[in-house]
Tab-separated table of C-alpha atoms in Angstrom:
chain	number	residue	atom	x	y	z
A	1	MET	CA	0.000	0.000	0.000
A	2	GLU	CA	1.299	3.452	-0.902
A	3	LEU	CA	1.387	6.119	1.776
A	4	ASN	CA	2.715	9.677	1.655
A	5	LEU	CA	2.534	11.272	5.090
A	6	LEU	CA	3.839	14.563	6.459
A	7	ALA	CA	4.576	14.837	10.204
A	8	LEU	CA	5.012	18.025	12.252
A	9	GLU	CA	6.571	18.245	15.727
A	10	THR	CA	6.837	21.537	17.657
A	11	SER	CA	6.133	20.553	21.278
A	12	SER	CA	9.660	21.546	22.373
A	13	SER	CA	12.211	24.131	21.230
A	14	ARG	CA	12.963	21.901	18.244
A	15	CYS	CA	10.838	22.475	15.148
A	16	GLY	CA	10.736	19.399	12.917
A	17	VAL	CA	9.028	18.203	9.749
A	18	ALA	CA	9.301	14.670	8.368
A	19	LEU	CA	8.062	13.193	5.103
A	20	LEU	CA	7.318	9.470	5.213
A	21	ARG	CA	6.891	7.541	1.973
A	22	ALA	CA	5.864	3.888	1.997
A	23	SER	CA	5.434	1.889	-1.200
A	24	ASP	CA	5.964	-1.722	-2.263
A	25	GLY	CA	7.351	-2.687	1.128
A	26	ARG	CA	9.886	0.162	1.191
A	27	LEU	CA	9.809	2.858	3.859
A	28	GLU	CA	11.668	6.158	3.542
A	29	VAL	CA	11.672	9.076	5.982
A	30	SER	CA	13.292	12.434	5.200
A	31	LEU	CA	13.650	15.169	7.789
A	32	ARG	CA	14.077	18.922	8.271
A	33	GLU	CA	14.713	20.425	11.717
A	34	HIS	CA	15.352	23.873	13.207
A	35	GLU	CA	16.231	24.862	16.764
A	36	GLY	CA	14.374	27.904	18.103
A	37	SER	CA	11.024	27.872	19.910
A	38	GLN	CA	10.111	31.401	18.781
A	39	GLU	CA	10.352	30.491	15.099
A	40	HIS	CA	8.077	27.466	14.795
A	41	ALA	CA	5.282	29.248	12.944
A	42	GLU	CA	7.539	30.806	10.304
A	43	ARG	CA	9.729	27.727	9.769
A	44	LEU	CA	7.211	24.894	9.645
A	45	LEU	CA	5.585	25.363	6.219
A	46	PRO	CA	8.812	26.307	4.366
A	47	MET	CA	10.479	23.135	5.674
A	48	ALA	CA	7.442	21.084	4.616
A	49	ASN	CA	7.582	22.608	1.131
A	50	GLU	CA	11.310	21.833	0.906
A	51	LEU	CA	10.747	18.177	1.707
A	52	LEU	CA	7.908	17.836	-0.816
A	53	ALA	CA	9.946	19.578	-3.517
A	54	GLN	CA	12.969	17.394	-2.824
A	55	ALA	CA	10.802	14.270	-3.147
A	56	GLY	CA	9.089	15.581	-6.293
A	57	LEU	CA	5.673	15.339	-4.640
A	58	PRO	CA	2.914	17.922	-5.015
A	59	PRO	CA	0.931	18.630	-1.801
A	60	GLY	CA	-2.025	16.858	-3.367
A	61	ALA	CA	-0.091	13.577	-3.258
A	62	LEU	CA	-0.224	13.487	0.538
A	63	HIS	CA	-2.592	10.974	2.111
A	64	ALA	CA	-2.478	12.372	5.661
A	65	VAL	CA	-0.691	14.846	7.925
A	66	ALA	CA	0.402	13.993	11.475
A	67	PHE	CA	1.467	16.188	14.352
A	68	GLY	CA	2.939	15.786	17.820
A	69	GLN	CA	0.005	16.751	20.019
A	70	GLY	CA	2.001	17.137	23.217
A	71	PRO	CA	1.977	17.636	26.058
A	72	GLY	CA	4.549	20.376	25.765
A	73	GLY	CA	4.839	24.113	25.248
A	74	PHE	CA	1.391	25.628	24.749
A	75	THR	CA	2.359	27.837	21.799
A	76	GLY	CA	4.279	25.083	20.020
A	77	LEU	CA	1.386	22.634	20.364
A	78	ARG	CA	-1.048	25.117	18.883
A	79	VAL	CA	1.280	25.816	15.952
A	80	ALA	CA	1.632	22.161	14.908
A	81	CYS	CA	-2.043	21.415	15.449
A	82	GLY	CA	-3.165	24.525	13.568
A	83	VAL	CA	-0.875	23.886	10.597
A	84	ALA	CA	-1.932	20.227	10.450
A	85	GLN	CA	-5.590	21.205	10.529
A	86	GLY	CA	-5.090	23.836	7.851
A	87	MET	CA	-3.297	21.403	5.560
A	88	GLY	CA	-5.867	18.706	6.213
A	89	MET	CA	-8.793	20.966	5.404
A	90	GLY	CA	-7.094	22.538	2.394
A	91	LEU	CA	-6.070	19.200	0.875
A	92	GLY	CA	-9.112	17.218	1.992
A	93	ILE	CA	-7.009	14.671	3.918
A	94	PRO	CA	-7.250	13.362	7.514
A	95	VAL	CA	-5.018	14.134	10.470
A	96	LEU	CA	-3.175	11.836	12.897
A	97	PRO	CA	-2.475	13.264	16.396
A	98	ILE	CA	0.499	11.501	18.037
A	99	VAL	CA	1.365	11.835	21.733
A	100	SER	CA	4.822	13.402	21.826
A	101	HIS	CA	5.917	11.237	24.772
A	102	GLN	CA	5.268	8.104	22.747
A	103	ALA	CA	7.514	9.498	20.021
A	104	VAL	CA	10.319	9.831	22.583
A	105	ALA	CA	9.683	6.284	23.820
A	106	ALA	CA	9.954	5.001	20.247
A	107	GLN	CA	13.263	6.847	19.873
A	108	ALA	CA	14.529	5.167	23.048
A	109	GLY	CA	13.730	1.734	21.689
A	110	GLY	CA	13.630	-0.850	24.446
A	111	GLY	CA	11.925	-4.201	24.486
A	112	PRO	CA	9.061	-6.072	26.130
A	113	ASP	CA	11.067	-6.380	29.353
A	114	GLU	CA	11.461	-2.609	29.814
A	115	ALA	CA	9.244	0.214	31.014
A	116	ILE	CA	10.283	3.431	29.255
A	117	VAL	CA	9.700	6.381	31.595
A	118	VAL	CA	9.528	9.545	29.470
A	119	ALA	CA	10.004	12.742	31.487
A	120	LEU	CA	9.903	16.053	29.592
A	121	ASP	CA	10.625	19.411	31.198
A	122	ALA	CA	7.397	21.274	32.007
A	123	ARG	CA	9.293	24.178	33.669
A	124	MET	CA	8.645	25.406	37.240
A	125	ASN	CA	10.350	22.250	38.623
A	126	GLU	CA	7.653	20.086	37.085
A	127	VAL	CA	7.618	17.294	34.545
A	128	TYR	CA	5.283	15.938	31.885
A	129	LEU	CA	5.546	12.200	32.544
A	130	ALA	CA	4.350	9.109	30.652
A	131	VAL	CA	5.387	5.445	30.595
A	132	TYR	CA	5.389	2.969	27.698
A	133	ARG	CA	6.374	-0.608	26.936
A	134	GLN	CA	7.168	-2.120	23.552
A	135	ALA	CA	4.734	-5.008	23.559
A	136	GLY	CA	5.104	-6.455	20.070
A	137	ALA	CA	7.348	-6.509	17.033
A	138	ALA	CA	10.368	-4.224	16.962
A	139	GLY	CA	11.314	-1.517	14.489
A	140	ASP	CA	8.795	0.365	12.363
A	141	ASP	CA	6.078	-2.187	13.181
A	142	ALA	CA	6.549	-2.083	16.963
A	143	ALA	CA	3.402	-2.264	19.065
A	144	TRP	CA	3.277	0.008	22.111
A	145	GLU	CA	1.460	-0.389	25.406
A	146	THR	CA	0.701	2.742	27.423
A	147	LEU	CA	1.507	1.962	31.054
A	148	GLN	CA	0.805	5.555	32.121
A	149	ALA	CA	-0.774	8.265	29.994
A	150	PRO	CA	0.830	11.736	30.247
A	151	LEU	CA	0.418	13.533	33.554
A	152	LEU	CA	1.917	16.559	35.284
A	153	ILE	CA	4.091	15.802	38.320
A	154	ALA	CA	6.630	17.602	40.498
A	155	ALA	CA	10.197	16.740	39.493
A	156	ALA	CA	11.055	15.597	43.021
A	157	GLU	CA	8.238	13.028	42.915
A	158	VAL	CA	9.180	11.316	39.650
A	159	VAL	CA	11.630	8.720	41.003
A	160	PRO	CA	9.567	7.609	44.037
A	161	TRP	CA	6.398	7.597	41.902
A	162	THR	CA	8.108	5.355	39.339
A	163	ALA	CA	9.465	3.015	42.006
A	164	HIS	CA	5.997	2.753	43.553
A	165	HIS	CA	4.286	1.798	40.282
A	166	LEU	CA	6.959	-0.514	38.866
A	167	SER	CA	5.558	-3.658	40.490
A	168	GLU	CA	2.100	-2.986	39.035
A	169	TRP	CA	3.504	-2.442	35.546
A	170	SER	CA	5.461	-5.681	35.878
A	171	ARG	CA	2.342	-7.530	36.976
A	172	ARG	CA	0.409	-6.192	34.007
A	173	ALA	CA	3.228	-7.183	31.646
A	174	GLY	CA	3.442	-10.651	33.159
A	175	ARG	CA	7.191	-10.300	33.683
A	176	PRO	CA	9.657	-8.200	35.724
A	177	LEU	CA	10.320	-4.913	33.945
A	178	ALA	CA	13.552	-2.949	33.930
A	179	VAL	CA	13.342	0.848	33.825
A	180	VAL	CA	14.601	2.945	30.904
A	181	LEU	CA	14.763	6.732	31.376
A	182	ALA	CA	14.085	9.020	28.410
A	183	GLY	CA	13.402	12.723	27.970
A	184	ASP	CA	15.172	15.982	28.803
A	185	ALA	CA	13.846	16.385	32.370
A	186	TRP	CA	16.419	13.913	33.722
A	187	ASP	CA	19.087	16.499	32.884
A	188	ALA	CA	17.016	19.601	33.674
A	189	TYR	CA	16.260	18.385	37.218
A	190	ALA	CA	19.197	16.059	37.843
A	191	ALA	CA	19.359	16.830	41.566
A	192	ASP	CA	15.645	16.159	42.135
A	193	MET	CA	15.490	13.128	39.839
A	194	ALA	CA	18.524	11.075	40.884
A	195	ALA	CA	17.563	7.544	39.803
A	196	PRO	CA	18.860	4.160	40.967
A	197	ALA	CA	21.943	2.951	39.101
A	198	SER	CA	19.986	-0.026	37.781
A	199	TRP	CA	17.686	2.251	35.758
A	200	ARG	CA	19.151	2.636	32.262
A	201	ARG	CA	19.343	6.063	30.630
A	202	ALA	CA	18.497	6.477	26.934
A	203	THR	CA	20.672	9.525	26.270
A	204	ASP	CA	19.735	9.707	22.577
A	205	ALA	CA	16.007	10.164	23.292
A	206	LEU	CA	15.699	13.607	24.846
A	207	ARG	CA	12.950	15.377	22.890
A	208	PRO	CA	10.323	14.208	20.390
A	209	GLU	CA	11.458	14.083	16.771
A	210	ALA	CA	9.270	14.498	13.703
A	211	ALA	CA	10.647	11.290	12.163
A	212	SER	CA	9.425	9.304	15.172
A	213	VAL	CA	6.023	11.017	14.966
A	214	ALA	CA	5.861	10.013	11.296
A	215	ARG	CA	6.598	6.344	11.993
A	216	LEU	CA	4.014	6.173	14.771
A	217	ALA	CA	1.518	7.943	12.528
A	218	ARG	CA	2.031	5.282	9.877
A	219	GLN	CA	1.041	2.645	12.422
A	220	GLY	CA	-1.996	4.718	13.363
A	221	TRP	CA	-2.923	5.049	9.689
A	222	LEU	CA	-2.786	1.274	9.246
A	223	ARG	CA	-5.007	0.855	12.320
A	224	GLY	CA	-7.550	3.307	10.923
A	225	GLU	CA	-6.945	5.976	13.595
A	226	ALA	CA	-6.875	9.027	11.296
A	227	VAL	CA	-9.452	11.688	12.200
A	228	PRO	CA	-11.060	14.595	10.314
A	229	PRO	CA	-8.989	17.797	10.660
A	230	GLU	CA	-11.642	19.544	12.731
A	231	GLN	CA	-11.353	16.834	15.408
A	232	ALA	CA	-7.607	17.285	15.921
A	233	ALA	CA	-6.563	18.934	19.188
A	234	PRO	CA	-3.431	19.465	21.290
A	235	LEU	CA	-2.978	17.364	24.424
A	236	TYR	CA	-2.784	19.590	27.480
A	237	VAL	CA	-2.198	18.220	30.989
A	238	ARG	CA	-1.600	21.616	32.611
A	239	ASP	CA	-4.863	23.555	32.478
A	240	LYS	CA	-3.494	26.670	34.120
A	241	VAL	CA	-0.053	28.277	33.908
A	242	ALA	CA	-0.428	31.363	36.114
A	243	PHE	CA	-2.500	32.566	39.044
A	244	THR	CA	-4.590	35.733	38.712
A	245	THR	CA	-3.625	38.838	40.676
A	246	ALA	CA	-6.391	38.130	43.175
A	247	GLU	CA	-5.162	34.566	43.665
A	248	ARG	CA	-1.592	35.752	44.265
A	249	GLN	CA	-2.874	38.315	46.777
A	250	ARG	CA	-4.510	35.439	48.653
A	251	GLY	CA	-1.038	33.921	48.968
A	252	GLU	CA	-1.381	31.236	46.300
A	253	GLY	CA	2.059	31.985	44.840
A	254	GLY	CA	3.175	32.790	41.323
A	255	ASN	CA	2.276	29.639	39.415
A	256	PRO	CA	-0.034	26.679	40.037
A	257	LYS	CA	1.745	23.507	41.049
A	258	ALA	CA	1.050	19.966	40.030
A	259	PRO	CA	-0.932	18.149	42.717
A	260	SER	CA	1.103	15.637	44.661
A	261	THR	CA	0.874	12.077	43.392
A	262	LEU	CA	2.732	10.583	46.330
A	263	ALA	CA	0.063	10.740	49.032
A	264	PRO	CA	-1.301	7.254	49.616
A	265	VAL	CA	-4.292	6.833	47.330
A	266	CYS	CA	-6.403	3.897	48.406
A	267	PRO	CA	-10.092	3.555	47.543
A	268	GLN	CA	-12.451	3.586	50.518
A	269	PRO	CA	-15.968	2.111	50.714
A	270	LEU	CA	-18.644	4.436	49.342
A	271	THR	CA	-21.288	5.176	51.970
A	272	ASP	CA	-24.563	7.087	52.172
A	273	ALA	CA	-22.612	10.045	53.556
A	274	ASP	CA	-20.697	10.283	50.238
A	275	LEU	CA	-23.764	10.403	48.003
A	276	ASP	CA	-24.069	14.190	47.698
A	277	GLU	CA	-20.450	14.543	46.555
A	278	VAL	CA	-20.634	11.495	44.279
A	279	VAL	CA	-23.852	12.659	42.606
A	280	SER	CA	-22.362	16.140	42.073
A	281	LEU	CA	-19.154	14.726	40.562
A	282	GLU	CA	-21.097	12.385	38.281
A	283	ALA	CA	-23.313	15.229	37.045
A	284	ASN	CA	-20.237	17.312	36.236
A	285	VAL	CA	-18.573	14.684	34.020
A	286	GLN	CA	-21.509	12.858	32.384
A	287	ALA	CA	-24.070	14.172	29.918
A	288	PHE	CA	-26.572	11.559	31.171
A	289	PRO	CA	-25.482	10.929	34.763
A	290	TRP	CA	-26.655	8.401	37.289
A	291	THR	CA	-29.197	9.831	39.731
A	292	ARG	CA	-28.978	9.792	43.503
A	293	GLY	CA	-31.576	7.027	43.408
A	294	ASN	CA	-29.355	4.938	41.122
A	295	PHE	CA	-26.452	5.210	43.551
A	296	ALA	CA	-28.647	4.499	46.582
A	297	ASP	CA	-30.087	1.426	44.863
A	298	ALA	CA	-26.561	0.160	44.080
A	299	LEU	CA	-25.579	0.469	47.742
A	300	ALA	CA	-28.778	-1.209	48.874
A	301	ALA	CA	-28.139	-4.094	46.455
A	302	GLY	CA	-24.733	-4.692	48.014
A	303	TYR	CA	-22.663	-3.813	44.938
A	304	GLY	CA	-18.964	-3.089	45.432
A	305	ALA	CA	-18.640	0.714	45.667
A	306	TRP	CA	-15.577	2.797	46.475
A	307	THR	CA	-14.378	6.394	46.439
A	308	LEU	CA	-11.021	8.103	46.088
A	309	ARG	CA	-10.422	11.287	48.061
A	310	ARG	CA	-8.070	14.227	47.498
A	311	ASP	CA	-7.748	16.950	50.146
A	312	GLY	CA	-10.783	15.587	51.951
A	313	ARG	CA	-13.078	15.640	48.911
A	314	VAL	CA	-14.294	12.857	46.643
A	315	ALA	CA	-11.975	12.812	43.619
A	316	GLY	CA	-13.388	9.699	41.944
A	317	PHE	CA	-15.500	6.613	42.471
A	318	CYS	CA	-16.368	3.230	40.981
A	319	ILE	CA	-19.161	0.675	41.370
A	320	LEU	CA	-18.843	-3.046	40.583
A	321	MET	CA	-21.458	-5.772	40.360
A	322	PHE	CA	-20.039	-9.221	41.049
A	323	ALA	CA	-21.485	-11.911	38.776
A	324	PRO	CA	-20.651	-15.616	39.109
A	325	ASP	CA	-17.870	-15.418	36.502
A	326	VAL	CA	-16.898	-11.754	36.016
A	327	ALA	CA	-17.069	-8.379	37.737
A	328	HIS	CA	-19.272	-5.906	35.865
A	329	LEU	CA	-17.975	-2.320	36.101
A	330	LEU	CA	-21.195	-0.299	36.190
A	331	VAL	CA	-19.804	3.211	36.582
A	332	ILE	CA	-16.410	4.865	37.108
A	333	ALA	CA	-15.592	8.576	37.158
A	334	VAL	CA	-12.887	11.052	38.168
A	335	ALA	CA	-13.408	14.749	38.837
A	336	ARG	CA	-12.844	16.722	35.658
A	337	SER	CA	-10.149	18.908	37.256
A	338	LEU	CA	-8.157	15.765	38.154
A	339	HIS	CA	-8.183	14.048	34.772
A	340	ARG	CA	-4.868	12.670	33.432
A	341	GLN	CA	-3.326	12.329	36.876
A	342	GLY	CA	-3.548	8.563	37.130
A	343	LEU	CA	-6.635	8.362	39.371
A	344	GLY	CA	-8.662	6.502	36.759
A	345	SER	CA	-5.901	3.888	36.626
A	346	VAL	CA	-5.939	3.595	40.419
A	347	LEU	CA	-9.684	2.943	40.397
A	348	LEU	CA	-9.503	0.464	37.542
A	349	ASP	CA	-6.601	-1.371	39.200
A	350	TRP	CA	-8.690	-1.589	42.359
A	351	CYS	CA	-11.653	-3.032	40.454
A	352	GLU	CA	-9.426	-5.675	38.864
A	353	GLN	CA	-7.905	-6.499	42.242
A	354	GLN	CA	-11.381	-6.998	43.735
A	355	ALA	CA	-12.307	-9.334	40.879
A	356	ARG	CA	-9.119	-11.373	41.312
A	357	GLU	CA	-9.592	-11.680	45.059
A	358	ARG	CA	-13.020	-13.201	44.413
A	359	GLY	CA	-11.610	-15.687	41.919
A	360	LEU	CA	-13.467	-14.142	38.970
A	361	GLU	CA	-12.331	-14.486	35.361
A	362	GLY	CA	-12.120	-10.789	34.540
A	363	VAL	CA	-13.867	-7.412	34.368
A	364	LEU	CA	-16.650	-6.456	31.935
A	365	LEU	CA	-17.819	-2.928	31.102
A	366	GLU	CA	-19.778	-0.839	28.606
A	367	VAL	CA	-18.579	2.430	27.083
A	368	ARG	CA	-19.983	4.892	24.552
A	369	PRO	CA	-18.205	4.719	21.143
A	370	SER	CA	-18.301	8.546	21.126
A	371	ASN	CA	-16.177	8.624	24.305
A	372	VAL	CA	-12.976	8.084	22.343
A	373	SER	CA	-10.616	8.901	25.216
A	374	ALA	CA	-12.314	6.347	27.479
A	375	VAL	CA	-12.227	3.678	24.769
A	376	GLU	CA	-8.509	4.261	24.220
A	377	PHE	CA	-7.894	4.237	27.988
A	378	TYR	CA	-9.526	0.812	28.333
A	379	LYS	CA	-7.720	-0.546	25.274
A	380	ALA	CA	-4.392	0.581	26.719
A	381	ARG	CA	-5.254	-1.308	29.901
A	382	GLY	CA	-5.838	-4.582	28.027
A	383	TYR	CA	-9.611	-4.433	27.492
A	384	LEU	CA	-10.885	-5.925	24.241
A	385	GLN	CA	-14.225	-5.307	22.552
A	386	ILE	CA	-16.349	-8.464	22.724
A	387	GLY	CA	-19.741	-7.152	21.677
A	388	LEU	CA	-22.113	-4.268	20.945
A	389	ARG	CA	-25.326	-3.315	22.724
A	390	ARG	CA	-27.647	-1.498	20.315
A	391	GLY	CA	-29.319	1.667	21.634
A	392	TYR	CA	-27.965	1.074	25.138
A	393	TYR	CA	-27.345	4.695	26.183
A	394	PRO	CA	-29.650	7.736	26.081
A	395	ALA	CA	-28.457	10.431	23.697
A	396	GLU	CA	-29.360	13.984	22.732
A	397	LYS	CA	-32.809	14.882	21.387
A	398	GLY	CA	-34.322	11.665	22.658
A	399	GLY	CA	-31.978	9.470	20.648
A	400	ARG	CA	-30.052	6.399	21.691
A	401	GLU	CA	-26.371	5.460	21.397
A	402	ASP	CA	-24.847	2.005	21.153
A	403	ALA	CA	-22.484	0.654	23.810
A	404	LEU	CA	-19.212	-1.114	23.157
A	405	VAL	CA	-18.913	-4.141	25.429
A	406	MET	CA	-15.300	-4.546	26.548
A	407	GLN	CA	-13.715	-7.191	28.717
A	408	LYS	CA	-10.385	-7.942	30.328
A	409	ARG	CA	-9.856	-11.580	31.231
A	410	PHE	CA	-7.318	-12.917	33.713
A	411	ASP	CA	-5.286	-16.051	33.159
A	412	ALA	CA	-4.722	-18.621	35.855
A	413	ALA	CA	-1.670	-16.734	37.154
A	414	GLY	CA	-3.609	-13.491	37.493
A	415	ALA	CA	-2.145	-11.692	34.475
A	416	SER	CA	-4.458	-10.228	31.853
A	417	GLN	CA	-5.062	-11.888	28.507
A	418	GLY	CA	-5.150	-9.987	25.236
A	419	ALA	CA	-2.698	-7.440	23.867
A	420	ALA	CA	-3.200	-3.795	24.735
A	421	ALA	CA	-3.825	-1.419	21.880
């Protein structure tokens, strides 16, 4: 299959454009790069035109355009996304957003026995952190498992956070994992992020490169993950970069800080006293939320129900129904302001642990196809689609939406079956 794909990466101070050409089993990637974060907007299109001219390709020969969606510098992310959208709309071709951390992980290489911890400098002594494992074939056809989606974390917390989660990643992989360190934050915050000597450093994978974005985008293209240009968006994990004057006058400092991820986070039983907070959280994150009566009925029926708390408030919750063979995850939610901080993974891990302790075969759940981020989250955690429930969910204007039925099964040793997407 022939594929001509242009990839843009501007999430760091490096501005890069790559042209990937695949035809008759041959794969070629050409690259243009420029260093200078203030010049992304003026450099990006000229470099793209140079690559196309060098290859003798008119813009109309492109099949798709990819971009590194971050997280990273706000301005850089908007530049790459905006240019990709403009090209996609102008040429009538789709767009492939690629998480910049995964591009760094691909540059680091590694194998199925390694967890690649990608830490990119987020300034203010903070880090954009994500973790990946190469779960399939190597090279351009490598399959990647997301062990931790990007989150914002204080630099001083990165090493203890990684050490804390390593056993869980190893359990999910079904083998002990070694740690590989990638990204520029290991140098930027060397004093705060002193790692054990046994953790290997990938010194040639510091910042995302357009060529790596291009190769990952090719895999996404083959999996059918291209989206219309208007659906492309940067990936932000820091919603706020400065306090207002009034907030500073209240003593809240100069810049918001990432919430601590080190405080013990253990789900607690959901009780009647939690219902007001749980109902409020659910209403804030769901278009068609459970009612107070739904939650009360679940408690009365004896379903497994737990909450997570942050600073004394409910930060998330989950409810499980235990069937004879599987645990059915009925509802799970995290406060919108705490998304992408790993709390959803904590809750899902807890649900799986409860199922294992009861000797059940796995966890079953339903999810809206329109909730793309949730579907991808479950896929990354080893959940596979096993069915479709027609008209399962209420939708706008009195309509109905189907539900994807997804399941994660455990083998006899307690590890999950099925490859993560």
